[in-house]
Amino acid sequence: MKEKVNMGKIAEMFNVSIVTVSKALNDKDGVSDELREKIKKTAEDLGYRPNHAAKSLKTQKVYNVGILIANRYVDSQEAYYFSVCGELIKKLTALEYSGIMEILQPDDERDNKMPRMFLESKVDGIIVLGQLEEAYLRHLETIDIPMIYFDFYVNYSNIDSIISDNFFSSYQITDSLIEKGHKQIGFVGNIHSTSSIQDRYLGYYKALLEHQMDIDNEYIVSDRDGLGKLIDLKLPRKMPTAFVANCDQVAYKLINTLKKEGYEVPKDVSVVSFDNTIYSTIAQPQITTVDNNVEDMVTTATRIMIKKINNPIRTYGRVLIKGKVIKRESSQNI
Amino acid sequence: MKEKVNMGKIAEMFNVSIVTVSKALNDKDGVSDELREKIKKTAEDLGYRPNHAAKSLKTQKVYNVGILIANRYVDSQEAYYFSVCGELIKKLTALEYSGIMEILQPDDERDNKMPRMFLESKVDGIIVLGQLEEAYLRHLETIDIPMIYFDFYVNYSNIDSIISDNFFSSYQITDSLIEKGHKQIGFVGNIHSTSSIQDRYLGYYKALLEHQMDIDNEYIVSDRDGLGKLIDLKLPRKMPTAFVANCDQVAYKLINTLKKEGYEVPKDVSVVSFDNTIYSTIAQPQITTVDNNVEDMVTTATRIMIKKINNPIRTYGRVLIKGKVIKRESSQNI
DNA sequence: CTGAAAGCGCTTACAG
DNA sequence: CTGAAAGCGCTTACAG
């Protein structure tokens, strides 16, 4: 275990060339099965580990995928992006890649500093987890290795995106409220804040339109300021019978606000939301929500990334992944 | 941006050798300041990125640290280990290292499969985040790169550990209750279950001893069975005026149980706990707890890891990191 | 089936 | 201050 063992050492032991050892260990043609097996066994016994750097130097691939995530997404106790990150890493490992995670600091985002893992040629491609500032993204898009945006997209750019089908899911869950007999349905979220909130708003709107229900601006409640910081919710004077909240955390806040003002959920007001995070289960009552189907998103993202690494020309556009409605106790028939 | 630029190309442009370019870019002696600046500027303009693999091949270091974490710690919505992981990665980045995260699957843990990042020589050292099965750890300890256990230790092993000072923190927070005038103080936790609960129990005991307060077995309430599964809490018939709970989640349960039985917190009974997790803030009232001081733990772990990479002989033993008491509303003067 | 040769892009002594 | 030489551990044509 102490002496460094490399292909040369194994080659010596068998009186063959390094080329033969390389072929044997990498399951390439040109070695007899018998010799291959013996070499493999010896490598195993000696605890041989291929020198990854040497391989990379020749193949020009490092078999690492970078995961870039802004500090603001990992700061809170809520850990949606972290669990996505975990899933990404599992999938990458299964595909013989490793995941290098880097957290983008606010200063670096402002100063357009490229990720270190890119500058140091440590990754073959980058998955950007969660939206970044526009100026930064424009700068980032000048890099010459494959990139994928995960969980967001930007209008002006051609970078492939993996996103949950917020529009369709929102349409579905709003529709389910309408089917339960609700005719006044509000929406909670700053619709100018992120594309995901916007899409959810539009899906909600589509459901209303299809049922000839007009949108009432009174029913649209903002949840955050321009910088994304959550603000206190101001309930409408005229109350709807149901709310579609743009995420669980806000739905959780909404339910508490409603209770404080004397409304019962779901008896007086139904609440549904998105993301199926911890907030949807610690709320009283537990919240009917949409699970983003992270599993599917992650599988798709890693598969596309590896295809792009092997063929950088190919593009995939915006890939929409359908969510699943999780029925709980916060919504009921009217 | 298209043509691959390497040191050779830059050397050509200036009619100097690759050695000179290398020295210039790496701030080594042996280049005139003037030339150095010109080379650096050109490298920047051309978007030169050093080939990390080539550097590694020579230096025998990859400048990556692995973070190994069992799947069971990242499966739940609660994300303590993820946030630790995030902090580790930030610190590593600041120290010019990258973090490669790998999630250990249950099967691989059972089958003693070494982490891929190790087998593929992608990391210079490994930080193990959270306890693993004993047999697996014994196997893991045969590897020949530096290793650190984070947030746990094992009695039989010599691997350096970074752990929170549960004993001392518990002593401190119990002492703070005594200073508030409490004389009957209970402890909630199965003291035979984990070393962390045991240490917290002993710290609690030490505080009582120092104030000549006898321990009353009636006041010790178990919280989980032998397998770690949480059980319903059985309140003592004779109620103490305060409880030290072994973690926030159990404190949260305790508060709800107390309320159900008609006790007010903190008016009738004060409650303090450990970990400063989401449970401590969603409880009503919010819980006085001990923050593990992840910041300090992480700083220490990364610093030690890098020292070990540069000098693998040196050992650091069990490093205890002090926690910080976070005062909230669940405890008060008697 | 086997191997000699070249080379990936750097760094590290060492000589001038 | 500058550079020629050697070499890190592999893989990839290519020749036999």
CSV table of N, CA and C in Angstrom, one decimal, chain A residues 49-169:
chain,number,residue,atom,x,y,z
A,49,ARG,N,-4.4,2.3,-8.4
A,49,ARG,CA,-5.5,3.3,-8.8
A,49,ARG,C,-4.9,4.1,-9.9
A,50,PRO,N,-5.7,4.1,-11.0
A,50,PRO,CA,-5.2,4.8,-12.2
A,50,PRO,C,-4.9,6.3,-11.9
A,51,ASN,N,-3.9,6.9,-12.5
A,51,ASN,CA,-3.6,8.3,-12.2
A,51,ASN,C,-4.5,9.1,-13.2
A,52,HIS,N,-5.5,9.7,-12.5
A,52,HIS,CA,-6.5,10.4,-13.3
A,52,HIS,C,-6.0,11.6,-14.0
A,53,ALA,N,-5.0,12.2,-13.5
A,53,ALA,CA,-4.4,13.4,-14.1
A,53,ALA,C,-3.7,13.0,-15.4
A,54,ALA,N,-3.0,11.9,-15.4
A,54,ALA,CA,-2.3,11.5,-16.6
A,54,ALA,C,-3.3,11.1,-17.7
A,55,LYS,N,-4.4,10.4,-17.3
A,55,LYS,CA,-5.4,10.1,-18.3
A,55,LYS,C,-6.0,11.4,-18.9
A,56,SER,N,-6.3,12.3,-18.0
A,56,SER,CA,-6.9,13.5,-18.5
A,56,SER,C,-6.0,14.3,-19.5
A,57,LEU,N,-4.8,14.3,-19.2
A,57,LEU,CA,-3.8,15.0,-20.0
A,57,LEU,C,-3.9,14.5,-21.4
A,58,LYS,N,-4.0,13.2,-21.6
A,58,LYS,CA,-4.1,12.6,-22.9
A,58,LYS,C,-5.5,12.8,-23.5
A,59,THR,N,-6.5,12.5,-22.8
A,59,THR,CA,-7.8,12.5,-23.4
A,59,THR,C,-8.5,13.9,-23.4
A,60,GLN,N,-7.9,14.8,-22.7
A,60,GLN,CA,-8.5,16.2,-22.7
A,60,GLN,C,-9.9,16.2,-22.1
A,61,LYS,N,-10.1,15.2,-21.2
A,61,LYS,CA,-11.3,15.2,-20.5
A,61,LYS,C,-11.0,14.9,-19.0
A,62,VAL,N,-11.7,15.6,-18.1
A,62,VAL,CA,-11.4,15.4,-16.7
A,62,VAL,C,-12.5,14.5,-16.0
A,63,TYR,N,-13.5,14.2,-16.7
A,63,TYR,CA,-14.6,13.4,-16.1
A,63,TYR,C,-15.1,14.0,-14.8
A,64,ASN,N,-15.2,15.3,-14.8
A,64,ASN,CA,-15.9,16.0,-13.7
A,64,ASN,C,-16.9,17.0,-14.2
A,65,VAL,N,-18.0,17.1,-13.6
A,65,VAL,CA,-19.0,18.1,-14.0
A,65,VAL,C,-19.1,19.1,-12.8
A,66,GLY,N,-19.1,20.3,-13.1
A,66,GLY,CA,-19.2,21.4,-12.1
A,66,GLY,C,-20.7,21.7,-11.8
A,67,ILE,N,-21.0,21.9,-10.6
A,67,ILE,CA,-22.3,22.4,-10.2
A,67,ILE,C,-22.1,23.8,-9.5
A,68,LEU,N,-22.6,24.8,-10.2
A,68,LEU,CA,-22.5,26.1,-9.7
A,68,LEU,C,-23.7,26.6,-9.1
A,69,ILE,N,-23.6,27.1,-7.9
A,69,ILE,CA,-24.8,27.5,-7.2
A,69,ILE,C,-24.6,28.8,-6.4
A,70,ALA,N,-25.5,29.7,-6.4
A,70,ALA,CA,-25.3,31.0,-5.8
A,70,ALA,C,-25.4,30.8,-4.3
A,71,ASN,N,-24.6,31.6,-3.5
A,71,ASN,CA,-24.6,31.5,-2.1
A,71,ASN,C,-26.0,31.7,-1.5
A,72,ARG,N,-26.8,32.6,-2.1
A,72,ARG,CA,-28.1,32.9,-1.6
A,72,ARG,C,-29.1,31.7,-1.6
A,73,TYR,N,-28.8,30.7,-2.4
A,73,TYR,CA,-29.7,29.6,-2.4
A,73,TYR,C,-29.3,28.5,-1.4
A,74,VAL,N,-28.1,28.7,-0.8
A,74,VAL,CA,-27.7,27.6,0.2
A,74,VAL,C,-27.6,28.2,1.6
A,75,ASP,N,-28.0,29.5,1.7
A,75,ASP,CA,-27.8,30.2,3.0
A,75,ASP,C,-28.9,29.8,3.9
A,76,SER,N,-30.1,29.7,3.4
A,76,SER,CA,-31.2,29.5,4.3
A,76,SER,C,-31.2,28.0,4.8
A,77,GLN,N,-32.0,27.8,5.8
A,77,GLN,CA,-32.1,26.4,6.4
A,77,GLN,C,-32.8,25.5,5.4
A,78,GLU,N,-33.7,26.1,4.6
A,78,GLU,CA,-34.4,25.4,3.6
A,78,GLU,C,-33.4,24.9,2.5
A,79,ALA,N,-33.5,23.7,2.1
A,79,ALA,CA,-32.4,23.2,1.3
A,79,ALA,C,-32.8,22.5,0.0
A,80,TYR,N,-33.7,23.1,-0.7
A,80,TYR,CA,-34.2,22.5,-1.9
A,80,TYR,C,-33.0,22.3,-2.9
A,81,TYR,N,-32.2,23.3,-3.1
A,81,TYR,CA,-31.1,23.2,-4.0
A,81,TYR,C,-30.0,22.3,-3.6
A,82,PHE,N,-29.9,22.1,-2.3
A,82,PHE,CA,-28.9,21.2,-1.8
A,82,PHE,C,-29.4,19.8,-2.2
A,83,SER,N,-30.6,19.5,-2.0
A,83,SER,CA,-31.0,18.1,-2.3
A,83,SER,C,-31.0,17.9,-3.8
A,84,VAL,N,-31.3,18.9,-4.6
A,84,VAL,CA,-31.1,18.7,-6.0
A,84,VAL,C,-29.6,18.4,-6.3
A,85,CYS,N,-28.8,19.1,-5.7
A,85,CYS,CA,-27.3,18.9,-5.8
A,85,CYS,C,-26.9,17.5,-5.5
A,86,GLY,N,-27.5,17.0,-4.4
A,86,GLY,CA,-27.2,15.6,-4.0
A,86,GLY,C,-27.6,14.7,-5.0
A,87,GLU,N,-28.8,14.9,-5.6
A,87,GLU,CA,-29.3,14.0,-6.6
A,87,GLU,C,-28.4,14.0,-7.9
A,88,LEU,N,-28.0,15.2,-8.2
A,88,LEU,CA,-27.2,15.4,-9.4
A,88,LEU,C,-25.9,14.6,-9.2
A,89,ILE,N,-25.3,14.7,-8.0
A,89,ILE,CA,-24.1,14.0,-7.8
A,89,ILE,C,-24.2,12.5,-7.8
A,90,LYS,N,-25.3,12.0,-7.3
A,90,LYS,CA,-25.6,10.6,-7.4
A,90,LYS,C,-25.6,10.1,-8.8
A,91,LYS,N,-26.4,10.9,-9.6
A,91,LYS,CA,-26.6,10.5,-11.0
A,91,LYS,C,-25.2,10.6,-11.8
A,92,LEU,N,-24.5,11.6,-11.5
A,92,LEU,CA,-23.2,11.8,-12.2
A,92,LEU,C,-22.3,10.6,-11.8
A,93,THR,N,-22.3,10.2,-10.5
A,93,THR,CA,-21.4,9.1,-10.1
A,93,THR,C,-21.8,7.8,-10.8
A,94,ALA,N,-23.1,7.6,-11.0
A,94,ALA,CA,-23.5,6.4,-11.7
A,94,ALA,C,-23.1,6.5,-13.1
A,95,LEU,N,-22.9,7.6,-13.7
A,95,LEU,CA,-22.5,7.8,-15.1
A,95,LEU,C,-20.9,7.9,-15.2
A,96,GLU,N,-20.2,7.6,-14.2
A,96,GLU,CA,-18.8,7.6,-14.1
A,96,GLU,C,-18.2,9.0,-14.2
A,97,TYR,N,-18.9,9.9,-13.7
A,97,TYR,CA,-18.4,11.3,-13.6
A,97,TYR,C,-18.4,11.6,-12.1
A,98,SER,N,-17.6,12.7,-11.7
A,98,SER,CA,-17.7,13.2,-10.4
A,98,SER,C,-18.3,14.6,-10.4
A,99,GLY,N,-18.9,15.0,-9.3
A,99,GLY,CA,-19.4,16.3,-9.3
A,99,GLY,C,-18.6,17.2,-8.4
A,100,ILE,N,-18.2,18.4,-9.0
A,100,ILE,CA,-17.5,19.4,-8.2
A,100,ILE,C,-18.4,20.5,-8.0
A,101,MET,N,-18.7,20.8,-6.7
A,101,MET,CA,-19.6,21.9,-6.4
A,101,MET,C,-18.9,23.1,-6.1
A,102,GLU,N,-19.4,24.3,-6.6
A,102,GLU,CA,-18.8,25.5,-6.2
A,102,GLU,C,-19.9,26.5,-5.9
A,103,ILE,N,-19.7,27.3,-4.9
A,103,ILE,CA,-20.7,28.2,-4.4
A,103,ILE,C,-20.2,29.6,-4.8
A,104,LEU,N,-21.1,30.3,-5.6
A,104,LEU,CA,-20.8,31.6,-6.1
A,104,LEU,C,-21.0,32.7,-5.1
A,105,GLN,N,-20.0,33.4,-4.7
A,105,GLN,CA,-20.2,34.4,-3.7
A,105,GLN,C,-20.8,35.7,-4.3
A,106,PRO,N,-21.5,36.5,-3.6
A,106,PRO,CA,-22.2,37.7,-4.1
A,106,PRO,C,-21.1,38.6,-4.8
A,107,ASP,N,-20.0,38.8,-4.2
A,107,ASP,CA,-19.0,39.7,-4.7
A,107,ASP,C,-18.5,39.2,-6.1
A,108,ASP,N,-18.3,37.9,-6.2
A,108,ASP,CA,-17.8,37.3,-7.4
A,108,ASP,C,-18.9,37.4,-8.5
A,109,GLU,N,-20.1,37.3,-8.1
A,109,GLU,CA,-21.2,37.4,-9.1
A,109,GLU,C,-21.3,38.8,-9.6
A,110,ARG,N,-21.1,39.8,-8.7
A,110,ARG,CA,-21.1,41.2,-9.1
A,110,ARG,C,-19.9,41.5,-10.0
A,111,ASP,N,-18.8,41.0,-9.7
A,111,ASP,CA,-17.5,41.3,-10.4
A,111,ASP,C,-17.3,40.4,-11.6
A,112,ASN,N,-18.3,39.6,-12.0
A,112,ASN,CA,-18.1,38.7,-13.2
A,112,ASN,C,-16.9,37.8,-13.1
A,113,LYS,N,-16.7,37.3,-11.9
A,113,LYS,CA,-15.6,36.4,-11.8
A,113,LYS,C,-16.0,35.0,-12.2
A,114,MET,N,-15.3,34.4,-13.1
A,114,MET,CA,-15.6,33.0,-13.6
A,114,MET,C,-15.4,32.1,-12.5
A,115,PRO,N,-16.1,31.0,-12.5
A,115,PRO,CA,-15.9,29.9,-11.4
A,115,PRO,C,-14.5,29.4,-11.5
A,116,ARG,N,-14.0,29.2,-10.3
A,116,ARG,CA,-12.6,28.7,-10.2
A,116,ARG,C,-12.4,27.3,-10.9
A,117,MET,N,-13.4,26.5,-10.7
A,117,MET,CA,-13.3,25.1,-11.3
A,117,MET,C,-13.2,25.2,-12.9
A,118,PHE,N,-13.8,26.3,-13.4
A,118,PHE,CA,-13.6,26.5,-14.9
A,118,PHE,C,-12.2,27.0,-15.2
A,119,LEU,N,-11.8,28.1,-14.5
A,119,LEU,CA,-10.5,28.7,-14.7
A,119,LEU,C,-9.4,27.7,-14.5
A,120,GLU,N,-9.6,26.7,-13.6
A,120,GLU,CA,-8.5,25.7,-13.4
A,120,GLU,C,-8.7,24.5,-14.2
A,121,SER,N,-9.6,24.5,-15.2
A,121,SER,CA,-9.8,23.3,-16.0
A,121,SER,C,-10.1,22.1,-15.3
A,122,LYS,N,-10.9,22.2,-14.3
A,122,LYS,CA,-11.2,21.0,-13.4
A,122,LYS,C,-12.5,20.3,-13.9
A,123,VAL,N,-13.2,20.9,-14.8
A,123,VAL,CA,-14.5,20.3,-15.1
A,123,VAL,C,-14.7,20.3,-16.7
A,124,ASP,N,-15.5,19.4,-17.1
A,124,ASP,CA,-15.8,19.3,-18.6
A,124,ASP,C,-17.0,20.0,-18.9
A,125,GLY,N,-17.8,20.4,-18.0
A,125,GLY,CA,-19.0,21.1,-18.2
A,125,GLY,C,-19.6,21.6,-16.9
A,126,ILE,N,-20.5,22.5,-17.0
A,126,ILE,CA,-21.1,23.2,-15.8
A,126,ILE,C,-22.6,23.2,-15.8
A,127,ILE,N,-23.2,22.7,-14.7
A,127,ILE,CA,-24.6,22.8,-14.5
A,127,ILE,C,-24.8,24.0,-13.5
A,128,VAL,N,-25.6,25.0,-14.0
A,128,VAL,CA,-25.9,26.1,-13.1
A,128,VAL,C,-27.2,25.9,-12.4
A,129,LEU,N,-27.1,25.8,-11.1
A,129,LEU,CA,-28.2,25.5,-10.3
A,129,LEU,C,-28.9,26.7,-9.7
A,130,GLY,N,-30.0,27.2,-10.4
A,130,GLY,CA,-30.7,28.3,-9.9
A,130,GLY,C,-30.2,29.6,-10.6
A,131,GLN,N,-31.1,30.5,-10.8
A,131,GLN,CA,-30.9,31.7,-11.6
A,131,GLN,C,-29.8,32.6,-11.0
A,132,LEU,N,-29.0,33.2,-11.8
A,132,LEU,CA,-28.0,34.2,-11.4
A,132,LEU,C,-28.3,35.5,-12.1
A,133,GLU,N,-27.6,36.5,-11.7
A,133,GLU,CA,-27.8,37.8,-12.2
A,133,GLU,C,-27.6,37.8,-13.7
A,134,GLU,N,-28.3,38.6,-14.4
A,134,GLU,CA,-28.3,38.6,-15.9
A,134,GLU,C,-26.9,38.9,-16.4
A,135,ALA,N,-26.3,39.9,-15.9
A,135,ALA,CA,-25.0,40.3,-16.4
A,135,ALA,C,-24.0,39.2,-16.2
A,136,TYR,N,-24.1,38.6,-15.1
A,136,TYR,CA,-23.1,37.5,-14.8
A,136,TYR,C,-23.4,36.3,-15.8
A,137,LEU,N,-24.6,36.0,-16.0
A,137,LEU,CA,-24.9,34.9,-17.0
A,137,LEU,C,-24.4,35.2,-18.4
A,138,ARG,N,-24.5,36.4,-18.8
A,138,ARG,CA,-24.0,36.8,-20.1
A,138,ARG,C,-22.5,36.6,-20.2
A,139,HIS,N,-21.9,37.0,-19.1
A,139,HIS,CA,-20.4,36.7,-19.1
A,139,HIS,C,-20.1,35.3,-19.1
A,140,LEU,N,-20.8,34.5,-18.2
A,140,LEU,CA,-20.6,33.1,-18.1
A,140,LEU,C,-20.8,32.4,-19.5
A,141,GLU,N,-21.7,32.9,-20.2
A,141,GLU,CA,-22.0,32.2,-21.5
A,141,GLU,C,-20.9,32.3,-22.5
A,142,THR,N,-19.8,33.1,-22.2
A,142,THR,CA,-18.7,33.1,-23.2
A,142,THR,C,-17.7,31.9,-23.0
A,143,ILE,N,-18.0,31.1,-22.0
A,143,ILE,CA,-17.0,30.0,-21.8
A,143,ILE,C,-17.2,29.0,-22.9
A,144,ASP,N,-16.2,28.2,-23.1
A,144,ASP,CA,-16.2,27.2,-24.2
A,144,ASP,C,-16.3,25.8,-23.8
A,145,ILE,N,-17.0,25.6,-22.7
A,145,ILE,CA,-17.3,24.2,-22.3
A,145,ILE,C,-18.8,24.1,-22.1
A,146,PRO,N,-19.4,22.9,-22.3
A,146,PRO,CA,-20.9,22.8,-22.2
A,146,PRO,C,-21.5,23.3,-20.9
A,147,MET,N,-22.6,23.9,-21.0
A,147,MET,CA,-23.3,24.5,-19.9
A,147,MET,C,-24.8,24.1,-19.9
A,148,ILE,N,-25.4,23.9,-18.8
A,148,ILE,CA,-26.8,23.7,-18.7
A,148,ILE,C,-27.4,24.5,-17.6
A,149,TYR,N,-28.5,25.2,-17.8
A,149,TYR,CA,-29.2,25.9,-16.7
A,149,TYR,C,-30.2,24.9,-16.1
A,150,PHE,N,-30.2,24.8,-14.8
A,150,PHE,CA,-31.1,23.9,-14.1
A,150,PHE,C,-32.1,24.7,-13.3
A,151,ASP,N,-33.3,24.5,-13.6
A,151,ASP,CA,-34.4,25.1,-12.8
A,151,ASP,C,-34.7,26.5,-13.1
A,152,PHE,N,-34.1,27.0,-14.2
A,152,PHE,CA,-34.5,28.3,-14.7
A,152,PHE,C,-34.1,28.5,-16.2
A,153,TYR,N,-34.5,29.5,-16.8
A,153,TYR,CA,-34.1,29.8,-18.1
A,153,TYR,C,-34.1,31.3,-18.3
A,154,VAL,N,-33.4,31.8,-19.3
A,154,VAL,CA,-33.4,33.2,-19.6
A,154,VAL,C,-33.7,33.4,-21.0
A,155,ASN,N,-34.5,34.4,-21.3
A,155,ASN,CA,-35.1,34.6,-22.6
A,155,ASN,C,-34.1,34.8,-23.7
A,156,TYR,N,-33.1,35.6,-23.3
A,156,TYR,CA,-32.1,36.1,-24.4
A,156,TYR,C,-31.1,35.0,-24.8
A,157,SER,N,-31.1,33.9,-24.0
A,157,SER,CA,-29.9,33.0,-24.2
A,157,SER,C,-30.2,31.7,-24.9
A,158,ASN,N,-29.2,31.1,-25.4
A,158,ASN,CA,-29.4,29.8,-26.1
A,158,ASN,C,-29.0,28.6,-25.3
A,159,ILE,N,-28.6,28.9,-24.1
A,159,ILE,CA,-28.1,27.8,-23.2
A,159,ILE,C,-29.3,26.8,-22.9
A,160,ASP,N,-29.0,25.5,-23.0
A,160,ASP,CA,-30.0,24.5,-22.7
A,160,ASP,C,-30.5,24.6,-21.3
A,161,SER,N,-31.8,24.5,-21.1
A,161,SER,CA,-32.3,24.6,-19.7
A,161,SER,C,-33.1,23.4,-19.4
A,162,ILE,N,-33.0,22.9,-18.2
A,162,ILE,CA,-33.9,21.9,-17.6
A,162,ILE,C,-34.8,22.6,-16.6
A,163,ILE,N,-36.1,22.6,-16.9
A,163,ILE,CA,-36.9,23.3,-16.0
A,163,ILE,C,-38.2,22.5,-15.7
A,164,SER,N,-38.8,22.7,-14.6
A,164,SER,CA,-40.0,22.0,-14.3
A,164,SER,C,-41.1,22.8,-15.1
A,165,ASP,N,-42.1,22.0,-15.5
A,165,ASP,CA,-43.1,22.6,-16.3
A,165,ASP,C,-44.1,23.4,-15.4
A,166,ASN,N,-43.6,24.5,-14.9
A,166,ASN,CA,-44.3,25.3,-14.0
A,166,ASN,C,-45.7,25.8,-14.5
A,167,PHE,N,-45.6,26.1,-15.8
A,167,PHE,CA,-46.8,26.6,-16.4
A,167,PHE,C,-47.9,25.5,-16.4
A,168,PHE,N,-47.5,24.4,-16.8
A,168,PHE,CA,-48.5,23.3,-16.9
A,168,PHE,C,-49.0,22.8,-15.5
A,169,SER,N,-48.0,22.7,-14.6
A,169,SER,CA,-48.3,22.2,-13.2
A,169,SER,C,-49.3,23.2,-12.6
